[in-house]
Amino acid sequence: MRRSLVLLSAGLTVLSTGLAFAQNNTPRNLILFIPDGLRALKVTPETAPAMAEVRDKGVNFKNSHSLFPTFTMANGSAISTGHYLGDTGVFSNTIWTNYTSVPAGDTVVPFIENDAVLGDIDEHFKGDYLNEETILKMARDKGLSTAAIGKVGPTYQFDHTDHPEKPGKHSIVIDDSTGGKNGVALSDEMKEALTKAGLALATPGRGDNGKAGDAKTPGTTVANVAQQAYLADVATKVVLPMFKARNKPFVLVFWSRDPDGTQHNQGDSLNQIMPGINGPSTMASIKNADNNLAQIRKALDELGLAANTNIMIQADHGFSTISKESKTSPSAKVSYDDTPKDFLPMGFLALDLAKALDLPLFDPNDKNAAVIGNAHPKAGNGVLGKDPAKPDLVIATNGGSDLIYLPNRDKKLAAKTVKALLEQDYISGLFVDDSLGRFPGTLPLSSINLRGKSATPTPAIVVNFRSYASECGEAPTNCSVQVADTVLRQGQGMHGSFSRGDTFNFMAAIGPDFKAGFVDELPVSNADVGMTAAQLMGLRGAQNGGLVGRVMSEALPNGIVPKAFRTVEKSKMSENGLQTVLNVQRVGTQRYFDAAGFPGRTLGLETGKQKTAGK
Ligand SMILES: [Zn+2]
């Protein structure tokens, strides 16, 4: 077995030097279509005919993986660079940056789906917070046409080091902020082309789709139709014709906010688990993203570009319905103005840890005001310690998982924190920075590729929350329910956990460089997408870190078909009998993470015993 592994990795190295187009130095065009938050098994010919067609006629990646923490910016960083999060440093959507970001609202824990915030973080981290080159930058440097269109945050992240005011070639970036003060400026060429096509110079807002509701008011019941219709029109009526006229290869990224935005905000299921994110609003949002893809494919046909264009579709992550239930949480027993009785409030992790560790809690989203009485932190984030300007512990709240940072690298505090976390029924799996030592009940960050060459600070502890399958009558991954630290309500939607419902993202591809009618059984991930996209376009960037995905050679004609192996990794047992279990698949040196957590508390988690019993 050892020898075959060596041969395998040698083979992959040869392949990644550019065999795919060795006979033809001009790469084909590439479209990366990201239906944000689309679960793999929600796509059928009825629910999403355009995506089903790509999957069924092209490559069906049926063993796909979003990277944990299963959030948008994190997975966007992997798709755009081919690196795991330990290298890109985008550990989640809200991270601790160890400095006060003004555009993020004077906070040390910025929410980074914002172009001005990304620009600010870039400046702080020597011009490139990702510390790895993106595909779009590499393509632009090579003189190819490049564009990123779609949801604010991940769209600009695809070419965040591009500065339109400087001379040289630029990417077209159109997102929610276009036309506003935070948006990337439009070139004169784009302004003229948009006007000629009868399209506005500013992206319309989300309207009702942006309404999340509250504990008494259901959220939205409409998909993000109007905004995405504009973005799809920009792609098909302006950008693709412009690229065709330039007559050179292009890379176009289209990041569809739906179904994510609608699944988060939907008002189909206020305060109750069913139907959760399987109600009519969600289904409309899946169809909305599908309509955008259909429009793009139709335009490729009409422009005569289809035969020379590869399309890769990958959701950044899956999705789950939110639960706010806990029997052990002290904060769930307190009553808050905006939270139904006995439900977990937003910021429960910060509140519960402040109590358990007996440390004062301050709100980094409220000028470090003390959080006292029946209040919770405004955005869930917390800084703990005597001096909020020099905290002992920082919590970046995200949803299905949260990040804990220990600015002083205090190992005793790490041990106390782990012990407190192990007491709570909403926790399922803890990952601790290797440099802090090993703690029974937890696995090291390195085991899930979260320790690398990141420019941003590495979290001390990554906390995964409990998940389970509801009786929704579909595949368990479509019925995922998770405890989530969020302002959103029980019954609305969230992601970020190690549930297989969150890691199982929709993935498919079609085009001249992909096999046709091929079902790929091998594990693949969003980091592999980045590496494969670079391979298809003949791009090679400077690599700082070594946590890279693999080229999905088995999906390419004449590509090597490697072998995969499954393993179950387990931590030592904690004093109270808990053990973080990690389900891993391997292809050569690549590691894929299906699910992780405490047995019985994570959807899709298999323990070793079940496997030997014949599963
Ligand atoms: Zn989301």
XYZ file of C-alpha atoms and ligand atoms in Angstrom:
616
model
C 0.000 0.000 0.000
C 2.849 2.332 0.836
C 4.327 2.000 -2.627
C 1.037 2.736 -4.367
C 0.670 5.885 -2.297
C 4.110 7.083 -3.373
C 3.319 6.384 -7.027
C 0.016 8.122 -6.592
C 1.466 11.351 -5.293
C 4.162 11.262 -7.989
C 1.411 10.924 -10.572
C -0.477 13.872 -9.193
C 2.645 16.016 -9.298
C 3.146 15.221 -12.980
C -0.471 15.982 -13.707
C -0.412 19.306 -11.946
C 2.452 20.522 -14.130
C -0.066 21.048 -16.879
C -0.717 17.845 -18.815
C -4.372 18.743 -19.294
C -3.618 21.178 -22.051
C -0.095 20.116 -22.979
C -1.087 19.995 -26.644
C -2.869 23.301 -26.537
C -1.393 26.291 -24.784
C -4.570 28.314 -24.936
C -6.777 27.310 -22.029
C -10.529 27.150 -22.345
C -12.826 29.582 -20.589
C -13.931 28.835 -17.057
C -17.075 29.739 -15.186
C -17.206 29.107 -11.451
C -20.834 29.149 -10.340
C -21.415 29.138 -6.590
C -24.977 28.504 -5.382
C -24.330 29.653 -1.799
C -25.476 27.148 0.794
C -26.940 24.587 -1.610
C -27.158 21.115 -0.066
C -25.951 18.317 -2.359
C -29.135 16.271 -2.269
C -31.634 19.114 -2.762
C -30.908 19.150 -6.512
C -33.369 17.154 -8.637
C -34.646 17.676 -12.192
C -37.748 19.216 -10.588
C -36.179 21.503 -7.953
C -33.165 22.695 -9.967
C -33.273 21.457 -13.580
C -30.255 23.413 -14.843
C -27.992 22.186 -12.052
C -29.329 18.646 -12.337
C -28.500 18.697 -16.047
C -24.885 19.744 -15.425
C -24.528 17.036 -12.782
C -26.131 14.292 -14.859
C -24.525 15.096 -18.226
C -21.163 16.257 -16.868
C -19.437 15.188 -13.652
C -21.446 14.308 -10.570
C -19.194 14.851 -7.535
C -21.215 12.721 -5.164
C -18.660 12.674 -2.336
C -18.166 16.427 -1.977
C -16.891 18.428 0.989
C -17.217 21.924 2.276
C -14.355 22.794 4.639
C -15.002 23.206 8.355
C -15.849 25.772 9.713
C -18.495 25.520 6.984
C -18.881 29.239 6.324
C -18.910 31.343 3.171
C -15.751 33.422 3.455
C -13.779 30.423 4.696
C -14.817 28.217 1.785
C -14.573 31.118 -0.621
C -10.934 31.436 0.402
C -10.391 27.752 -0.418
C -12.212 27.877 -3.760
C -10.315 31.006 -4.783
C -6.821 29.834 -3.744
C -6.849 26.016 -3.547
C -5.576 26.245 0.034
C -7.107 25.027 3.287
C -8.128 27.555 5.916
C -4.983 27.036 7.995
C -3.157 28.816 5.173
C -5.740 31.397 4.096
C -6.523 32.449 7.680
C -10.198 32.879 6.844
C -11.356 30.637 9.680
C -14.937 31.891 9.506
C -17.096 34.881 8.534
C -16.281 36.696 11.774
C -12.682 36.421 12.952
C -10.483 38.095 15.543
C -7.899 40.256 13.802
C -6.020 41.564 16.872
C -6.592 45.189 15.883
C -9.616 47.469 15.796
C -11.151 47.573 12.329
C -12.819 50.953 11.832
C -14.911 50.088 8.751
C -16.195 46.974 10.577
C -17.651 49.283 13.252
C -14.641 49.785 15.534
C -14.317 46.159 16.512
C -11.578 43.548 16.912
C -13.980 40.877 15.593
C -15.005 42.093 12.133
C -17.696 40.427 10.052
C -15.777 40.252 6.803
C -18.523 39.998 4.148
C -17.903 43.647 3.343
C -15.591 45.154 0.713
C -14.433 48.038 2.906
C -13.597 45.632 5.732
C -11.699 43.353 3.361
C -9.721 46.345 2.095
C -8.944 47.345 5.677
C -7.801 43.846 6.663
C -5.679 43.625 3.539
C -3.926 46.827 4.482
C -3.298 45.565 8.001
C -1.862 42.228 6.844
C 0.737 43.621 4.427
C -1.585 43.953 1.452
C -2.851 40.349 1.370
C -4.730 38.887 4.324
C -5.164 35.586 2.454
C -1.398 35.224 2.150
C -2.020 33.120 -0.979
C -2.697 34.174 -4.551
C -6.211 33.809 -5.927
C -7.069 32.222 -9.266
C -8.528 35.487 -10.507
C -5.350 37.420 -9.710
C -3.211 34.773 -11.409
C -5.483 34.801 -14.462
C -5.446 38.602 -14.578
C -1.633 38.645 -14.309
C -1.533 36.274 -17.261
C -3.604 38.676 -19.344
C -6.847 36.684 -19.278
C -10.220 38.382 -18.880
C -11.556 38.122 -15.346
C -14.781 38.973 -13.552
C -16.423 38.246 -10.200
C -20.145 38.916 -9.921
C -22.443 38.223 -6.998
C -22.756 38.270 -3.232
C -20.740 40.875 -1.381
C -17.741 39.417 0.460
C -16.746 36.217 -1.331
C -17.012 37.975 -4.698
C -14.429 40.655 -3.926
C -12.326 38.097 -2.028
C -11.703 36.427 -5.393
C -9.559 39.384 -6.457
C -9.223 41.510 -3.322
C -5.676 42.664 -4.092
C -6.798 44.308 -7.337
C -6.884 48.093 -7.088
C -8.844 49.637 -9.958
C -7.267 53.064 -9.477
C -3.816 51.690 -10.270
C -2.711 51.249 -13.898
C -2.849 47.799 -15.507
C -5.479 45.155 -16.197
C -8.353 44.771 -13.747
C -11.057 42.330 -12.832
C -14.682 43.329 -13.203
C -16.185 43.158 -9.708
C -19.942 43.605 -9.298
C -21.577 42.850 -5.960
C -24.247 44.209 -3.598
C -22.078 47.286 -2.988
C -21.606 48.281 -6.634
C -22.641 51.896 -7.071
C -22.389 52.560 -3.308
C -19.565 54.048 -1.285
C -18.057 50.663 -0.355
C -18.298 49.186 -3.836
C -15.410 48.484 -6.179
C -15.407 51.270 -8.791
C -16.740 50.507 -12.281
C -14.406 51.152 -15.205
C -15.517 53.582 -17.908
C -15.784 50.604 -20.256
C -18.205 48.875 -17.875
C -20.249 52.030 -17.255
C -20.685 52.498 -20.972
C -21.561 48.839 -21.580
C -24.067 48.715 -18.707
C -25.765 51.865 -19.951
C -25.886 50.545 -23.488
C -27.534 47.335 -22.235
C -30.113 49.363 -20.325
C -28.772 48.232 -16.923
C -28.333 50.407 -13.842
C -24.876 51.412 -12.584
C -25.777 50.261 -9.080
C -26.885 46.850 -7.833
C -30.452 46.864 -6.500
C -31.005 45.913 -2.864
C -32.570 42.678 -1.631
C -35.894 44.240 -0.670
C -38.096 41.883 1.362
C -35.574 39.063 0.963
C -33.275 40.922 3.370
C -35.816 40.806 6.210
C -34.862 38.321 8.931
C -37.847 39.009 11.195
C -37.553 38.577 14.975
C -38.917 36.353 17.754
C -42.492 37.384 16.931
C -42.276 38.337 13.265
C -41.533 35.715 10.631
C -38.720 36.537 8.214
C -38.957 36.711 4.440
C -41.111 34.471 2.248
C -39.576 35.568 -1.056
C -36.351 34.593 -2.794
C -33.662 37.119 -3.803
C -35.099 37.387 -7.305
C -34.729 41.036 -8.373
C -31.157 41.520 -7.173
C -29.933 38.316 -8.759
C -31.822 38.996 -11.992
C -29.748 42.189 -12.264
C -26.489 40.337 -11.552
C -27.359 37.584 -14.056
C -28.184 40.256 -16.644
C -24.827 41.940 -16.026
C -23.106 38.584 -16.565
C -25.021 37.576 -19.690
C -25.784 40.877 -21.450
C -22.598 42.786 -20.658
C -19.669 40.749 -19.361
C -19.866 37.628 -21.528
C -20.362 39.616 -24.781
C -17.435 41.853 -23.746
C -15.241 38.830 -23.086
C -16.235 37.265 -26.393
C -15.269 40.477 -28.215
C -11.848 40.477 -26.505
C -11.295 37.040 -27.998
C -9.111 35.612 -25.245
C -9.754 33.111 -22.462
C -11.705 34.261 -19.432
C -12.526 33.288 -15.878
C -15.962 34.372 -14.656
C -17.089 33.833 -11.069
C -20.828 34.053 -10.351
C -21.649 33.867 -6.636
C -25.402 33.400 -6.147
C -26.577 34.576 -2.706
C -29.494 32.190 -3.007
C -30.317 29.769 -1.550
C -28.175 30.918 1.427
C -29.732 34.321 2.051
C -33.282 33.017 1.823
C -32.576 29.889 3.880
C -31.177 32.077 6.668
C -34.011 34.567 6.696
C -37.029 32.477 5.681
C -40.187 32.933 7.668
C -41.690 29.515 6.897
C -40.984 28.033 10.313
C -40.781 30.680 13.049
C -39.646 29.205 16.387
C -40.308 25.626 15.232
C -38.036 23.010 13.663
C -40.434 21.933 10.898
C -40.500 22.624 7.997
C -37.324 24.616 8.725
C -35.219 25.078 5.595
C -37.358 22.711 3.544
C -40.307 25.083 3.185
C -41.583 26.944 0.102
C -39.283 29.986 0.469
C -36.206 27.774 0.428
C -37.440 25.881 -2.619
C -38.057 29.183 -4.434
C -34.505 30.296 -3.612
C -33.006 27.086 -5.007
C -34.985 27.646 -8.199
C -33.833 31.261 -8.297
C -30.144 30.240 -8.277
C -30.952 27.585 -10.880
C -32.599 30.171 -13.136
C -29.415 32.278 -12.983
C -27.340 29.285 -14.094
C -29.796 28.500 -16.891
C -29.546 32.101 -18.106
C -25.742 31.946 -18.133
C -25.691 28.651 -20.036
C -28.194 30.012 -22.575
C -26.003 33.076 -23.125
C -22.943 30.855 -23.670
C -24.908 28.971 -26.321
C -26.117 32.112 -28.040
C -22.640 33.664 -28.045
C -21.096 30.480 -29.429
C -18.914 30.075 -26.303
C -20.418 26.889 -24.836
C -18.164 24.377 -26.586
C -15.049 26.138 -25.320
C -16.169 26.874 -21.745
C -15.895 24.717 -18.640
C -18.456 25.250 -15.887
C -17.708 24.216 -12.312
C -20.572 24.453 -9.830
C -19.848 24.175 -6.112
C -21.790 25.374 -3.151
C -19.564 26.843 -0.463
C -21.337 24.768 2.217
C -24.542 22.876 3.033
C -27.223 24.070 5.462
C -29.164 23.226 8.595
C -32.268 24.329 10.446
C -31.568 26.229 13.672
C -32.266 24.815 17.129
C -32.056 27.068 20.186
C -32.507 24.313 22.722
C -30.226 23.339 25.589
C -30.840 21.727 28.965
C -27.467 22.664 30.436
C -26.858 26.264 29.365
C -27.105 28.832 32.203
C -27.886 31.571 29.653
C -30.939 29.663 28.389
C -32.435 29.973 31.887
C -32.207 33.774 31.907
C -34.999 35.774 30.263
C -34.148 38.324 27.569
C -36.378 40.897 25.872
C -35.846 39.463 22.415
C -35.589 35.728 23.100
C -38.443 33.252 23.713
C -38.395 31.643 27.167
C -35.983 28.701 27.610
C -34.300 29.335 24.236
C -30.592 30.040 23.927
C -29.953 33.765 23.436
C -27.571 35.098 20.841
C -24.092 35.071 22.361
C -24.820 32.089 24.620
C -21.261 30.826 24.281
C -19.809 34.149 25.492
C -22.365 34.381 28.314
C -21.872 30.799 29.488
C -18.074 31.012 29.366
C -17.987 34.330 31.230
C -20.006 32.678 33.992
C -18.022 29.436 34.065
C -14.639 31.187 34.019
C -15.821 33.961 36.322
C -14.507 36.670 33.987
C -16.164 40.002 33.144
C -17.791 40.064 29.675
C -17.600 43.053 27.327
C -19.241 43.667 23.981
C -16.786 44.348 21.121
C -19.732 45.440 18.958
C -20.818 48.044 21.509
C -17.593 49.974 22.205
C -16.552 47.312 24.722
C -19.479 48.092 27.034
C -19.890 45.673 29.949
C -22.570 43.034 29.372
C -24.578 42.880 32.604
C -28.050 41.963 33.815
C -30.507 40.386 31.391
C -28.569 41.394 28.294
C -26.597 39.558 25.688
C -23.800 40.862 23.421
C -25.267 42.694 20.421
C -23.688 40.479 17.761
C -22.938 37.534 20.041
C -19.204 38.285 20.107
C -17.501 38.754 23.452
C -14.223 39.854 24.997
C -13.539 38.386 28.434
C -11.125 39.609 31.076
C -10.553 42.500 33.440
C -9.495 44.926 30.696
C -11.509 44.709 27.460
C -8.654 46.408 25.608
C -6.356 43.545 26.659
C -8.717 40.578 26.883
C -7.807 37.128 28.170
C -10.276 35.453 25.835
C -12.154 36.518 22.704
C -15.193 34.809 21.202
C -15.968 35.318 17.524
C -19.586 34.258 17.086
C -20.525 32.722 13.764
C -23.385 30.211 13.880
C -22.981 26.420 13.775
C -19.482 26.839 15.195
C -17.702 29.633 17.059
C -14.040 30.603 17.398
C -12.246 31.214 20.692
C -8.971 33.140 20.798
C -6.584 33.372 23.748
C -4.494 36.496 23.073
C -2.076 35.651 25.919
C -1.719 32.008 24.863
C -2.481 31.038 28.463
C -2.455 27.232 28.727
C -4.147 27.162 32.124
C -6.993 29.265 30.784
C -7.172 26.955 27.767
C -7.586 23.967 30.093
C -10.271 25.722 32.153
C -12.107 26.775 29.010
C -12.070 23.258 27.567
C -13.375 21.881 30.856
C -16.238 24.408 30.883
C -17.142 23.660 27.272
C -17.242 19.914 27.925
C -20.048 20.528 30.461
C -22.489 21.877 27.850
C -24.929 19.706 25.898
C -24.799 22.022 22.867
C -21.110 21.294 22.233
C -20.106 18.482 19.874
C -16.404 18.385 19.226
C -13.550 20.704 20.204
C -10.365 21.472 18.285
C -7.454 23.084 20.115
C -4.374 24.808 18.715
C -1.512 22.289 18.862
C 0.802 24.851 20.481
C -1.401 24.974 23.592
C -0.917 21.259 24.295
C -3.245 18.263 24.173
C -6.470 18.146 26.154
C -8.513 14.954 26.661
C -11.805 15.139 24.753
C -10.324 17.380 22.030
C -8.413 16.959 18.784
C -5.652 19.304 17.595
C -6.364 22.008 15.006
C -3.773 20.428 12.731
C -5.962 17.311 12.424
C -8.460 19.349 10.383
C -5.908 21.441 8.438
C -6.511 24.598 10.448
C -2.841 25.125 11.308
C -0.783 26.546 8.487
C 0.807 29.729 7.259
C -2.104 32.066 7.914
C -1.460 35.805 8.205
C -4.444 36.310 10.525
C -4.323 34.897 14.083
C -5.029 31.177 14.485
C -7.900 30.441 16.891
C -7.041 28.731 20.174
C -10.209 26.610 20.231
C -12.728 25.922 17.487
C -16.068 24.987 19.023
C -18.493 22.813 17.051
C -22.164 22.775 18.011
C -24.544 19.826 18.247
C -26.515 18.646 15.222
C -29.081 15.944 14.459
C -31.534 14.916 11.751
C -35.175 15.929 12.022
C -37.990 13.733 10.705
C -38.182 15.791 7.530
C -38.813 12.763 5.327
C -35.759 13.266 3.108
C -32.131 12.119 3.219
C -30.688 12.863 6.695
C -28.319 15.522 5.293
C -31.373 17.397 3.992
C -32.906 17.261 7.482
C -29.941 18.627 9.437
C -30.761 20.641 12.558
C -28.057 22.421 14.561
C -27.609 24.548 17.598
C -26.420 27.896 16.294
C -25.072 31.041 17.943
C -26.917 33.659 15.894
C -29.519 36.404 16.001
C -31.658 34.182 13.756
C -34.451 32.112 15.292
C -35.224 28.477 15.863
C -36.628 27.216 12.538
C -34.605 29.616 10.387
C -31.374 28.474 8.731
C -27.674 28.387 9.588
C -24.481 26.497 8.789
C -20.922 26.376 10.064
C -21.012 23.070 11.922
C -19.344 19.698 11.367
C -22.722 18.094 10.597
C -22.592 16.180 7.330
C -25.582 18.379 6.449
C -23.217 21.358 6.438
C -20.156 19.662 4.904
C -22.128 18.008 2.063
C -22.223 20.767 -0.555
C -23.611 20.479 -4.094
C -20.809 19.982 -6.656
C -20.877 19.301 -10.404
C -18.958 20.278 -13.534
C -19.383 20.197 -17.291
C -17.347 21.215 -20.322
C -14.691 20.172 -22.811
C -12.048 19.480 -20.117
C -14.353 17.289 -18.002
C -15.565 13.747 -18.490
C -19.182 13.459 -19.614
C -21.770 11.412 -17.742
C -19.224 10.592 -15.038
C -20.049 9.847 -11.415
C -17.080 10.705 -9.196
C -17.149 8.535 -6.085
C -13.871 9.894 -4.721
C -13.829 12.524 -1.997
C -13.382 16.078 -3.285
C -13.387 19.439 -1.513
C -13.568 23.145 -2.139
C -9.758 23.296 -1.871
C -9.644 20.784 -4.753
C -11.883 23.103 -6.762
C -9.301 25.876 -6.499
C -6.449 23.572 -7.498
C -8.409 22.081 -10.407
C -9.490 25.497 -11.662
C -5.858 26.684 -11.626
C -4.833 23.526 -13.482
C -7.481 23.996 -16.167
C -6.386 27.592 -16.761
C -2.656 26.794 -16.633
C -2.133 29.035 -13.610
C 0.624 28.657 -11.043
C 0.926 31.024 -8.142
C 3.594 31.394 -5.503
C 2.641 29.122 -2.594
C 3.296 30.280 0.937
C 1.625 27.415 2.757
C 1.548 23.705 1.992
C -2.072 22.943 2.896
C -3.294 22.597 -0.672
C -6.096 20.654 -2.322
C -5.554 18.205 -5.156
C -6.400 18.355 -8.833
C -9.537 16.224 -9.290
C -7.770 14.224 -11.983
C -10.350 11.426 -12.015
C -12.921 13.865 -13.426
C -10.694 14.885 -16.347
C -10.412 12.818 -19.547
C -7.382 10.496 -19.318
C -6.732 11.716 -15.768
C -5.369 9.469 -13.055
C -8.002 7.757 -10.918
C -6.541 7.493 -7.408
C -7.791 5.335 -4.532
C -9.509 6.555 -1.407
C -9.506 5.251 2.174
C -11.762 5.917 5.166
C -10.533 6.266 8.742
C -11.989 7.269 12.087
C -9.785 9.384 14.366
C -10.564 9.764 18.057
C -9.299 11.966 20.837
C -8.541 10.739 24.329
C -11.599 10.461 26.530
C -12.293 13.474 28.759
C -12.922 13.072 32.485
C -16.664 13.241 31.868
C -16.471 10.609 29.119
C -16.500 12.746 25.983
C -14.368 12.160 22.951
C -14.041 14.184 19.737
C -14.390 11.768 16.833
C -13.390 12.740 13.288
C -14.466 10.902 10.120
C -11.715 11.215 7.533
C -11.367 10.106 3.934
C -7.929 10.048 2.366
C -6.677 10.241 -1.204
C -2.900 10.032 -1.081
C -1.858 12.699 1.398
C -5.137 14.596 1.037
C -7.490 14.525 4.002
C -11.246 15.041 3.683
C -13.460 15.647 6.680
C -16.991 14.227 6.558
C -18.158 15.001 10.069
C -16.827 15.409 13.599
C -18.061 15.724 17.134
C -19.074 13.740 20.172
C -20.801 10.438 19.313
C -24.567 10.968 19.233
C -24.281 14.735 18.903
C -23.292 15.204 15.239
C -25.359 14.261 12.208
C -23.545 11.776 9.973
C -20.807 10.965 12.482
C -19.765 7.335 12.426
C -17.824 5.828 15.286
C -15.262 3.121 14.543
C -17.348 0.412 16.184
C -20.295 0.782 13.822
C -17.945 0.380 10.899
C -16.485 -2.941 12.060
C -20.032 -4.157 12.671
C -20.459 -4.165 8.909
C -21.533 -0.685 7.892
Zn -24.828 31.815 5.118
